PDB file of C-alpha atoms in Angstrom:
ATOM      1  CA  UNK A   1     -43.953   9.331  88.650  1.00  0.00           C
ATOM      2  CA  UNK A   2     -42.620  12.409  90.445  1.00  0.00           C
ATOM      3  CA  UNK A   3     -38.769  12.582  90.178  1.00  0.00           C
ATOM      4  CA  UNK A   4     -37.479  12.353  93.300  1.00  0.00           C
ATOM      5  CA  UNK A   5     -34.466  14.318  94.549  1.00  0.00           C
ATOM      6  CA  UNK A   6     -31.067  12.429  95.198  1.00  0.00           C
ATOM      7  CA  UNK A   7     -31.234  11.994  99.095  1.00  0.00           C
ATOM      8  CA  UNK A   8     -34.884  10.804  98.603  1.00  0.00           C
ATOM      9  CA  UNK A   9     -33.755   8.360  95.716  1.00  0.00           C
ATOM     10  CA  UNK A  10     -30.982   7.334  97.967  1.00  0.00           C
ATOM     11  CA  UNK A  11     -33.626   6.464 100.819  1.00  0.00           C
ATOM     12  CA  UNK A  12     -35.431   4.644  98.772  1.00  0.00           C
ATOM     13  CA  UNK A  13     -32.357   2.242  97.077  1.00  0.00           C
ATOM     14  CA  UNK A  14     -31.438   1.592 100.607  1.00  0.00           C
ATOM     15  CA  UNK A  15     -35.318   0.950 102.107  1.00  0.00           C
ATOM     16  CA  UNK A  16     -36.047  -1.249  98.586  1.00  0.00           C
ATOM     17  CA  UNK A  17     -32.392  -3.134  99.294  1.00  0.00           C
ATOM     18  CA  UNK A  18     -31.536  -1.936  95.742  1.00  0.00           C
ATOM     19  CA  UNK A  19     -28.575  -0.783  97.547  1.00  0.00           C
ATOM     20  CA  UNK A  20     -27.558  -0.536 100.837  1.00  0.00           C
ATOM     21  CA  UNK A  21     -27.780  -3.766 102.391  1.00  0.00           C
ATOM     22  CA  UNK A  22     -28.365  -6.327  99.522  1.00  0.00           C
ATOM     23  CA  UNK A  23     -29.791  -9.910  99.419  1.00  0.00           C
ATOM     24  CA  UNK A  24     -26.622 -10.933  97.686  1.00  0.00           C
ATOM     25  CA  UNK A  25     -24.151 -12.866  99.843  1.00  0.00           C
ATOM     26  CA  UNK A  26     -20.486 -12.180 100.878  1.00  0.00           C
ATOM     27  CA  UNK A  27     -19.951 -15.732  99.662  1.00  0.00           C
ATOM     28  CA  UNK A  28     -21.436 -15.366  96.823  1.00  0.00           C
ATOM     29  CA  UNK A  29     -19.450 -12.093  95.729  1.00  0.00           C
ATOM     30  CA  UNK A  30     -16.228 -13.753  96.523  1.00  0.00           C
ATOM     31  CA  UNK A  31     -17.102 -17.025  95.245  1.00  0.00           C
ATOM     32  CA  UNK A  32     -17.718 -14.718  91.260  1.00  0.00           C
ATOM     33  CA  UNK A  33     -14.822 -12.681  92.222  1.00  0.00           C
ATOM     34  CA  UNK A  34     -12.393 -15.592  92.278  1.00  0.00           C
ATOM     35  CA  UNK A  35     -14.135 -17.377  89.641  1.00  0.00           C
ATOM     36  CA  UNK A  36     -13.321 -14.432  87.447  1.00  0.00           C
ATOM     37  CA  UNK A  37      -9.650 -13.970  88.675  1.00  0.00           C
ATOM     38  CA  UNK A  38      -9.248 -18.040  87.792  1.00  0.00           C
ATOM     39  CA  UNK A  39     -10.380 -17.424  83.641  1.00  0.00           C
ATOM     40  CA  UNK A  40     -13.936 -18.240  84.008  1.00  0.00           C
ATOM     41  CA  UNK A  41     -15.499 -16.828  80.891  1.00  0.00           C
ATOM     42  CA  UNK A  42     -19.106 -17.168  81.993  1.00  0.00           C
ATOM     43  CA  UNK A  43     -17.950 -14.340  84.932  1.00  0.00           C
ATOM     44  CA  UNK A  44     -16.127 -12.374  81.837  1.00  0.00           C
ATOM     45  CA  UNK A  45     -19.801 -11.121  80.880  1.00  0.00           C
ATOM     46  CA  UNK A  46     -18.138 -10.650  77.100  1.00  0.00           C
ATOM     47  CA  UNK A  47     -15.240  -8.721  78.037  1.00  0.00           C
ATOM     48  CA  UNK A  48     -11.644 -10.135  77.095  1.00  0.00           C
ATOM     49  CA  UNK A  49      -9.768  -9.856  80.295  1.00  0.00           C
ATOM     50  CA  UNK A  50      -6.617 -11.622  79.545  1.00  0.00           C
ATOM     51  CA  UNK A  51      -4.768 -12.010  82.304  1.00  0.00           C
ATOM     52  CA  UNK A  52      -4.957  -8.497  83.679  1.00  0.00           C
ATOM     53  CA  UNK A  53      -7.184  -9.584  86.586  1.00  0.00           C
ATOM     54  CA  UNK A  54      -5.699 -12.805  88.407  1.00  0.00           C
ATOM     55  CA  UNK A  55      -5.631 -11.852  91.373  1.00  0.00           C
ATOM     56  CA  UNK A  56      -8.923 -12.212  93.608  1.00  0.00           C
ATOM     57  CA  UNK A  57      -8.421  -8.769  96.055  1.00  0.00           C
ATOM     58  CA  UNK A  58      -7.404  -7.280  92.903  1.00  0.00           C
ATOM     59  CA  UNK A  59     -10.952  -7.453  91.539  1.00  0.00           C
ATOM     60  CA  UNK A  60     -12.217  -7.280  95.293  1.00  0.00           C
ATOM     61  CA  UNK A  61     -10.385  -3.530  95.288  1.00  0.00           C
ATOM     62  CA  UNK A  62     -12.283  -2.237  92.124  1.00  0.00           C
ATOM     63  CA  UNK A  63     -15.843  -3.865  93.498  1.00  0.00           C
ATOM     64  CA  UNK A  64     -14.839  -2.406  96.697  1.00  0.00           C
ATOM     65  CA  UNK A  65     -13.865   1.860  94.683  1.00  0.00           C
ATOM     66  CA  UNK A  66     -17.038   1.801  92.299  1.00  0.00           C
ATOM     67  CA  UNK A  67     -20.027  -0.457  93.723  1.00  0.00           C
ATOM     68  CA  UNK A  68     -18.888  -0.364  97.236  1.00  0.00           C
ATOM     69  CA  UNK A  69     -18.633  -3.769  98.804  1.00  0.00           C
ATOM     70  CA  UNK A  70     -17.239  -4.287 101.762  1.00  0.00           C
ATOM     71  CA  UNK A  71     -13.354  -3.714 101.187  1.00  0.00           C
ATOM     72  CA  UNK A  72     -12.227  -6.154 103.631  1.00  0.00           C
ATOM     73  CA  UNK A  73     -10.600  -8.953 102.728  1.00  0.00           C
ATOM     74  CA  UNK A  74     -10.999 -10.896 106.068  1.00  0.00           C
ATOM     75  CA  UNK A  75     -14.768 -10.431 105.622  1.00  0.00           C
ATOM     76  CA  UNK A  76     -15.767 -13.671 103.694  1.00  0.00           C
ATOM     77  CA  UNK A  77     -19.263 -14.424 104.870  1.00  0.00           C
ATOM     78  CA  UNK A  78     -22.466 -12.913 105.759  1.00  0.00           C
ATOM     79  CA  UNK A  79     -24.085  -9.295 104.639  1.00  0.00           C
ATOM     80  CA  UNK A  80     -22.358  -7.151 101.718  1.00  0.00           C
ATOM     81  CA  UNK A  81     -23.246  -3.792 100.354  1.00  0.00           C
ATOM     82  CA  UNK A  82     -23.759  -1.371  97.718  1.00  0.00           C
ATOM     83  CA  UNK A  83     -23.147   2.223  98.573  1.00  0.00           C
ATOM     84  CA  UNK A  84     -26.473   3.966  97.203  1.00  0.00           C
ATOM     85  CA  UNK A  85     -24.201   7.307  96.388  1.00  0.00           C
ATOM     86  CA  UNK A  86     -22.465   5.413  94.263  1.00  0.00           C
ATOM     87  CA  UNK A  87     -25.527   4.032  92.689  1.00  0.00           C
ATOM     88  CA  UNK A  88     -26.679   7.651  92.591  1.00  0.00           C
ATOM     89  CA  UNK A  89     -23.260   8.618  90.518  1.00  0.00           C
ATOM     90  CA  UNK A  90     -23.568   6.339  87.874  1.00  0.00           C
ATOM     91  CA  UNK A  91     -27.007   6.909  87.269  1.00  0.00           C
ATOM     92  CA  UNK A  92     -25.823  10.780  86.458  1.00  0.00           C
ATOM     93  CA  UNK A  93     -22.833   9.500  84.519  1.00  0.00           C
ATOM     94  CA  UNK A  94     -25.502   7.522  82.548  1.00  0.00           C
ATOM     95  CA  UNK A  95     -28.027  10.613  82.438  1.00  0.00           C
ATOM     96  CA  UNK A  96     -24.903  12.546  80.876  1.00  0.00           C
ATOM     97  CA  UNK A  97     -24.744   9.469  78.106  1.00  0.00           C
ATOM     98  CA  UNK A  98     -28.528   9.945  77.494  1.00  0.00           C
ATOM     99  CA  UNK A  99     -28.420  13.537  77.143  1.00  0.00           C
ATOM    100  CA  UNK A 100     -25.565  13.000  74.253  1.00  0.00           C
ATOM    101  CA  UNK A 101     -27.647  10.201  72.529  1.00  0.00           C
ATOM    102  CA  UNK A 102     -30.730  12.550  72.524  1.00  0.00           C
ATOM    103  CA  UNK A 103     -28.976  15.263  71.180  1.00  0.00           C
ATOM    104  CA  UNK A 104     -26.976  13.232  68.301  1.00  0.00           C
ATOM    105  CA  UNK A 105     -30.633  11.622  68.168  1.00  0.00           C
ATOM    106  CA  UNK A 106     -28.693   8.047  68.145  1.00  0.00           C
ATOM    107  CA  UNK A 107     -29.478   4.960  67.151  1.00  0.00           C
ATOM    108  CA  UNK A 108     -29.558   2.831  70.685  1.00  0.00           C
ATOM    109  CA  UNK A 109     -29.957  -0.516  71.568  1.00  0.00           C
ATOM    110  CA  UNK A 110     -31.577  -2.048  74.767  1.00  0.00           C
ATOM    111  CA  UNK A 111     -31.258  -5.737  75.752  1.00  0.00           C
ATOM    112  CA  UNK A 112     -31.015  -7.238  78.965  1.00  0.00           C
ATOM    113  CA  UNK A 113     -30.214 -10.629  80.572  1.00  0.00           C
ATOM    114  CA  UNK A 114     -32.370  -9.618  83.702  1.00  0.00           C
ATOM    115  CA  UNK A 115     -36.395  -9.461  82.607  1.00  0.00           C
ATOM    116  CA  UNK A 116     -37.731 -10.096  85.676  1.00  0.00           C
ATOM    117  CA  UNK A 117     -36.249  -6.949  86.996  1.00  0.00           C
ATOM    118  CA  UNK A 118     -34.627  -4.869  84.402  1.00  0.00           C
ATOM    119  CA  UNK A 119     -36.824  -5.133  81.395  1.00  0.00           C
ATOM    120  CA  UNK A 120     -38.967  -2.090  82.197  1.00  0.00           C
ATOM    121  CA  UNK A 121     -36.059   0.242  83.144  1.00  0.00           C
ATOM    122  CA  UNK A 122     -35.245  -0.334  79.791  1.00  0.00           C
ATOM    123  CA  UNK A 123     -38.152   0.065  78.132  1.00  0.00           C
ATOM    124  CA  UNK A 124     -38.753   3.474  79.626  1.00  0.00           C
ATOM    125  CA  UNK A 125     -35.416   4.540  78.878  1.00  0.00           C
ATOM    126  CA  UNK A 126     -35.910   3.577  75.029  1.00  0.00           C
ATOM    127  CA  UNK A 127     -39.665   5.450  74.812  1.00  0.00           C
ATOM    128  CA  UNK A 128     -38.136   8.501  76.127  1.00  0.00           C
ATOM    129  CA  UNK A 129     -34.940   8.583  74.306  1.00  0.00           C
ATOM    130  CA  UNK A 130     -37.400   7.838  71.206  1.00  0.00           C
ATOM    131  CA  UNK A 131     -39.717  10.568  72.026  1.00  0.00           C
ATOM    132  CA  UNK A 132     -36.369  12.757  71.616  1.00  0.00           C
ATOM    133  CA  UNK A 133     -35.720  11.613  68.135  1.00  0.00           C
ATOM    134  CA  UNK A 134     -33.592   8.762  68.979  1.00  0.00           C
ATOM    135  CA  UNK A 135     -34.081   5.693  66.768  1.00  0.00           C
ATOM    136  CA  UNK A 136     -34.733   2.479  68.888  1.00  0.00           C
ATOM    137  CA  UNK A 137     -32.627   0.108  67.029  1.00  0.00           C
ATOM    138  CA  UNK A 138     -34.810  -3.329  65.528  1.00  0.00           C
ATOM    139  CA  UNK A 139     -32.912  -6.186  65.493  1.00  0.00           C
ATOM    140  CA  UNK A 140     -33.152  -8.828  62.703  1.00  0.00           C
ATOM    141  CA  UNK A 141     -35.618 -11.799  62.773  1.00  0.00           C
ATOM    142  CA  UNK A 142     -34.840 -15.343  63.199  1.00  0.00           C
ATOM    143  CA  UNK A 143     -31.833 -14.985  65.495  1.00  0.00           C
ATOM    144  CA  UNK A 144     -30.984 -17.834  67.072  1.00  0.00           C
ATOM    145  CA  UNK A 145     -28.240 -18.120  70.269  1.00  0.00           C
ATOM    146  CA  UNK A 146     -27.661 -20.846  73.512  1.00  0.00           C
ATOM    147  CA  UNK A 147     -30.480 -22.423  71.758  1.00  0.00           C
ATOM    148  CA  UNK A 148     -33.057 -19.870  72.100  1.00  0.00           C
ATOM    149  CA  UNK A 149     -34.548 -17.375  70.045  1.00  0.00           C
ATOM    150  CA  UNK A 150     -33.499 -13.873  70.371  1.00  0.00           C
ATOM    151  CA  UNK A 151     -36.180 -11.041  69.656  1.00  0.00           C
ATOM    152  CA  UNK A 152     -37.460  -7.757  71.156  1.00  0.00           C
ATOM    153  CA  UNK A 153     -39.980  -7.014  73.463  1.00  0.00           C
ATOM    154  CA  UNK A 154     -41.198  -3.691  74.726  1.00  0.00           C
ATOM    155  CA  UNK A 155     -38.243  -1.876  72.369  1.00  0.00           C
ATOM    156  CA  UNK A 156     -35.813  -4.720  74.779  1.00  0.00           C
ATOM    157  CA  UNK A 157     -33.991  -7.383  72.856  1.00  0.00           C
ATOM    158  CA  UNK A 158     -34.066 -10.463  75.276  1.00  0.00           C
ATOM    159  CA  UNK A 159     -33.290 -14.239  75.164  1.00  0.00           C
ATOM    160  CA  UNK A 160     -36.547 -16.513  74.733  1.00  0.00           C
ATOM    161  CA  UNK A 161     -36.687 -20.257  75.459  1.00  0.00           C
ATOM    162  CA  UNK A 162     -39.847 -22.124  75.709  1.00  0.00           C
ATOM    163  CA  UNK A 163     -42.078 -19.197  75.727  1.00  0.00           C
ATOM    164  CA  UNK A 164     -39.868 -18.050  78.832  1.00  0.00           C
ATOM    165  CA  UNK A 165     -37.913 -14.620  79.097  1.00  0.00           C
ATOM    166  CA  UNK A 166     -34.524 -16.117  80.092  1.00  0.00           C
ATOM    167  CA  UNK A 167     -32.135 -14.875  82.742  1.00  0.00           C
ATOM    168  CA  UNK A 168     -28.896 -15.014  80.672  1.00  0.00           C
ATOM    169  CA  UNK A 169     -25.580 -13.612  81.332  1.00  0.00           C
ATOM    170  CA  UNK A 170     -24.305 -14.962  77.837  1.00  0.00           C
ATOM    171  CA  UNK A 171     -23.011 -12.972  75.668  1.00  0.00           C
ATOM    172  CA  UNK A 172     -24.056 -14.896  72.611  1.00  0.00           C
ATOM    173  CA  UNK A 173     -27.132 -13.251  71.795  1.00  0.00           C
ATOM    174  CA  UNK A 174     -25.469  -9.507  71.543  1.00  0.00           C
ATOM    175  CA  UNK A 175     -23.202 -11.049  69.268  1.00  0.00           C
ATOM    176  CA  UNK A 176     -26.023 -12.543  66.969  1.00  0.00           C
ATOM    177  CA  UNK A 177     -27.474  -9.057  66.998  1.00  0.00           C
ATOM    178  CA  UNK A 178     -24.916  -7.530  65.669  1.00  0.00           C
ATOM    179  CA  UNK A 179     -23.521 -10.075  63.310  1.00  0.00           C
ATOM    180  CA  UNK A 180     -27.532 -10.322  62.016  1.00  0.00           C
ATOM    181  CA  UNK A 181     -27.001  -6.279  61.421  1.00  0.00           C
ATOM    182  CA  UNK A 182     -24.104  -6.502  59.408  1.00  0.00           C
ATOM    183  CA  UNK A 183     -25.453  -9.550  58.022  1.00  0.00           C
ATOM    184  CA  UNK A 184     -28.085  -7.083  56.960  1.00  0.00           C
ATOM    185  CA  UNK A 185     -26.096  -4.493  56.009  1.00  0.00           C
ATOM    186  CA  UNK A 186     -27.243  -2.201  58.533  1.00  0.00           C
ATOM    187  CA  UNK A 187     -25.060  -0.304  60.638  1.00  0.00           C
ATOM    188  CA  UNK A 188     -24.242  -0.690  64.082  1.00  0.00           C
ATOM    189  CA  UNK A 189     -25.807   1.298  66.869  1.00  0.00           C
ATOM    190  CA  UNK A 190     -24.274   4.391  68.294  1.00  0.00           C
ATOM    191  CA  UNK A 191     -25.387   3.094  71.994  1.00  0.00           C
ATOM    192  CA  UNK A 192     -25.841   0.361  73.664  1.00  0.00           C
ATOM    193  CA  UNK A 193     -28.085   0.349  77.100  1.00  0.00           C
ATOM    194  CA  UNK A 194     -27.954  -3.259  78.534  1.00  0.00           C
ATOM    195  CA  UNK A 195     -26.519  -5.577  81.724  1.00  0.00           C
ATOM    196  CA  UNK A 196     -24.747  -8.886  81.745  1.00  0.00           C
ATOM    197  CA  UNK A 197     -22.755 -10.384  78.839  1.00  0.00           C
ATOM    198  CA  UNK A 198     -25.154  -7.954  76.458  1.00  0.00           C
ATOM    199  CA  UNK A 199     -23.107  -4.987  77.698  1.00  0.00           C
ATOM    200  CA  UNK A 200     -19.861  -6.564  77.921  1.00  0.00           C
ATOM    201  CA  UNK A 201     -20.075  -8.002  74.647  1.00  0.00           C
ATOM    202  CA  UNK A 202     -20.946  -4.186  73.608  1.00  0.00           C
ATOM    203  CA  UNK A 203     -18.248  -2.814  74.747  1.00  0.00           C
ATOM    204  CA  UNK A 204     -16.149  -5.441  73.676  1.00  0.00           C
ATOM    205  CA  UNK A 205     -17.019  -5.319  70.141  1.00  0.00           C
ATOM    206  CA  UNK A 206     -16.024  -1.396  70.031  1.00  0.00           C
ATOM    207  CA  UNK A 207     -19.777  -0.058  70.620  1.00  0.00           C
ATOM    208  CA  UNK A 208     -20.029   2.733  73.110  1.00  0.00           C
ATOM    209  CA  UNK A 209     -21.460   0.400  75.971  1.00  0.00           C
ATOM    210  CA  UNK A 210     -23.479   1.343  79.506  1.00  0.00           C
ATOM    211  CA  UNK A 211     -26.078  -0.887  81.841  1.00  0.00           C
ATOM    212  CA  UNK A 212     -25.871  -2.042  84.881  1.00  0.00           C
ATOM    213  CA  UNK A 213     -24.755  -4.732  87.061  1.00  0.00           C
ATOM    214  CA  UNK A 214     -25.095  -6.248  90.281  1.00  0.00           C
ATOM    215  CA  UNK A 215     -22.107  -7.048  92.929  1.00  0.00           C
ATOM    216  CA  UNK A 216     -21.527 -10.059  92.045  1.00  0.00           C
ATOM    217  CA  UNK A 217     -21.188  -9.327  88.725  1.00  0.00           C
ATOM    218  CA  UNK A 218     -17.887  -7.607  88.748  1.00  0.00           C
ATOM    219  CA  UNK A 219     -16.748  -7.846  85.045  1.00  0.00           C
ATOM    220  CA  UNK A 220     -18.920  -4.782  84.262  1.00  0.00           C
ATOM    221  CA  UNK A 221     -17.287  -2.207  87.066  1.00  0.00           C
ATOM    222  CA  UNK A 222     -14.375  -3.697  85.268  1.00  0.00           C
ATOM    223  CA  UNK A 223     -14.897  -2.544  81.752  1.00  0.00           C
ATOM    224  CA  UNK A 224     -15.646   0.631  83.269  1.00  0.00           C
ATOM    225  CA  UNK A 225     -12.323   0.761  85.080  1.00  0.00           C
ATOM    226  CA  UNK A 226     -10.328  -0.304  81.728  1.00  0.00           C
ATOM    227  CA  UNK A 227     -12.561   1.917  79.289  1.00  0.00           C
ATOM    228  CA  UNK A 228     -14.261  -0.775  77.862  1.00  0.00           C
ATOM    229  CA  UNK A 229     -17.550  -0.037  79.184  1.00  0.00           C
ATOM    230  CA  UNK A 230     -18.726   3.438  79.648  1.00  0.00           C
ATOM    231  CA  UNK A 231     -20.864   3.484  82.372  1.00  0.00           C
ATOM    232  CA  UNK A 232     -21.446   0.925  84.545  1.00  0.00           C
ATOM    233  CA  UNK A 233     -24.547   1.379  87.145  1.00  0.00           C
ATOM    234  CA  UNK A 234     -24.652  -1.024  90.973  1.00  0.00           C
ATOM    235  CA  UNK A 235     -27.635  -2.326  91.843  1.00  0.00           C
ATOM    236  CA  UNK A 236     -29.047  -5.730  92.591  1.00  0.00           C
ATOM    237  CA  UNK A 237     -30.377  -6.294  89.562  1.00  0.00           C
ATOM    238  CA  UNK A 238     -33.451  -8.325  91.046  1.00  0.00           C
ATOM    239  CA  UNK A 239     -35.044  -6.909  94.166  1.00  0.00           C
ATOM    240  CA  UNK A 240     -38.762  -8.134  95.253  1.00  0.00           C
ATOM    241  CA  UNK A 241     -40.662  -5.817  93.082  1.00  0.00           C
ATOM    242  CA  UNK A 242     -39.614  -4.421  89.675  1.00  0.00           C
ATOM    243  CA  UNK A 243     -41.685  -1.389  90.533  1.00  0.00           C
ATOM    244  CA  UNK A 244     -38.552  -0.915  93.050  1.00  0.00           C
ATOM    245  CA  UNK A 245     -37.010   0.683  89.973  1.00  0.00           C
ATOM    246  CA  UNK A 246     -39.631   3.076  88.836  1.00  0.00           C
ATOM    247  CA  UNK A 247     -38.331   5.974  90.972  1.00  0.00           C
ATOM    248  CA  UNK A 248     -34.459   5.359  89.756  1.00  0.00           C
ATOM    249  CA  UNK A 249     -35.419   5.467  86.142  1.00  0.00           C
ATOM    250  CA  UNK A 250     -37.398   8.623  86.869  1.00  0.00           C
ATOM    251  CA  UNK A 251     -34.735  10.121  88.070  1.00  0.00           C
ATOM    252  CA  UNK A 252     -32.480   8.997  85.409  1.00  0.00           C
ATOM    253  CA  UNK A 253     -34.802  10.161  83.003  1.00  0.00           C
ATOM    254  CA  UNK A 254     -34.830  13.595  84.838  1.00  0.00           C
ATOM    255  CA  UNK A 255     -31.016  13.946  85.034  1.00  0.00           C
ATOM    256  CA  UNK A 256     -30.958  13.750  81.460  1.00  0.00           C
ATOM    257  CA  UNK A 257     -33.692  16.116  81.003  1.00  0.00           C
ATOM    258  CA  UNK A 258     -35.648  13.646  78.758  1.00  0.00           C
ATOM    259  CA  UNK A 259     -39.558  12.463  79.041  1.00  0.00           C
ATOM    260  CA  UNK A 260     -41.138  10.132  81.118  1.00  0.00           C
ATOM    261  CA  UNK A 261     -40.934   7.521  79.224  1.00  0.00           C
ATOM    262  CA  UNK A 262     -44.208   6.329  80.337  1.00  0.00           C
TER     263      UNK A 262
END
């Protein structure tokens, strides 16, 4: 795919509802936002927050800076957004990330929580940065977590149950990926490129941490905030089409001057 210049890739997040004007709720942001604020671990996506974040217009403020909701706090229903120059940002934060990794040819993990719309962003993130020398990390066999099996598929570690691809945002299975490492006696990687509790969990665990996350996922934007995470991409996370994302990852790819990954 042609790589397609920012206001183009900006035209096309908004026409694609990538960004722009999402399919994601003002209820439902505020409804995670306050879930979060109240100690909700399943909104922590792996991260410890303590009590840092309490307060709901507190978390509404950061959404608001670096995925670009709607900062008002008297709007509580209807459409929200995602500013696509944000969007646009990250992605060349991330690029910057990728260029490092490719030139340290890193070790770098993939796994994501989203396979119905993230797994091939991966996947053509991890043949390009191995095409560069990078090693694409294998995790161990037999993993087990939230009583699936964890395993890879296309170079992306993912949650299976039933013969399903699971939408997770649990960050149990990064942890049994890297305890089954050590267990192993392997070392840890030098990246980690996921989304939901995988990238939290990351970051978390002292691993240099970046993915993406939608906006009503705000525990990611958070980690970024507090240093945790290093990079932290908006986006929703499952538009209509997962081909939506073809001309992003090109030009992610292309901001880090890496291959196609095709």
């Amino acid at each position: 795919m042609p790589i397609p210049s920012r206001p183009a890739l900006v035209d096309h997040l908004v026409r694609t509802r990538i960004a722009g004007d999402v399919a994601t709720p003002r209820e439902n942001n505020l409804s995670h936002y306050r879930k979060l604020a109240n100690g909700d671990r399943h909104y922590w996506l792996g991260l410890e927050l303590g009590d840092r974040w309490t307060d709901e217009q507190d978390v509404l403020a950061v959404m608001a800076e670096r995925c670009g909701v709607i900062d008002d706090p008297g709007h509580r229903q209807g459409q929200d957004t995602i500013d696509p120059e944000l969007t646009v940002d990250a992605l060349e934060r991330m690029a910057a990330r990728l260029r490092k990794a490719a030139a340290g040819k890193e070790s770098v993990l993939f796994a994501t929580g989203h396979p119905g719309g993230l797994l091939d962003v991966h996947r053509a993130t991890a043949a390009a940065l191995r095409a560069e020398g990078c090693e694409i990390v294998v995790i161990p066999e037999g993993l087990m977590a939230d009583e699936g099996m964890v395993f890879q598929f296309a170079d992306v570690a993912v949650l299976e149950r039933g013969a399903t691809l699971w939408h997770t945002h649990s960050p149990e299975p990064m942890n049994a990926i890297l305890d089954g490492l050590e267990r192993e006696g392997r070392p840890q990687p030098d990246l980690v490129i996921a989304d939901h509790g995988w990238a939290g969990r990351a970051g978390q665990r002292g691993l240099d941490s970046i993915g993406y996350a939608d906006c009503n996922d705000p525990a990611l934007f958070i980690g970024e905030a507090e240093g945790t995470v290093q990079v932290t991409v908006p986006l929703d996370d499952h538009v209509t089409s997962p081909r939506h994302y073809d001309p992003m990852t090109a030009y992610l790819l292309g901001a880090a001057g890496l291959a196609s990954g095709s």
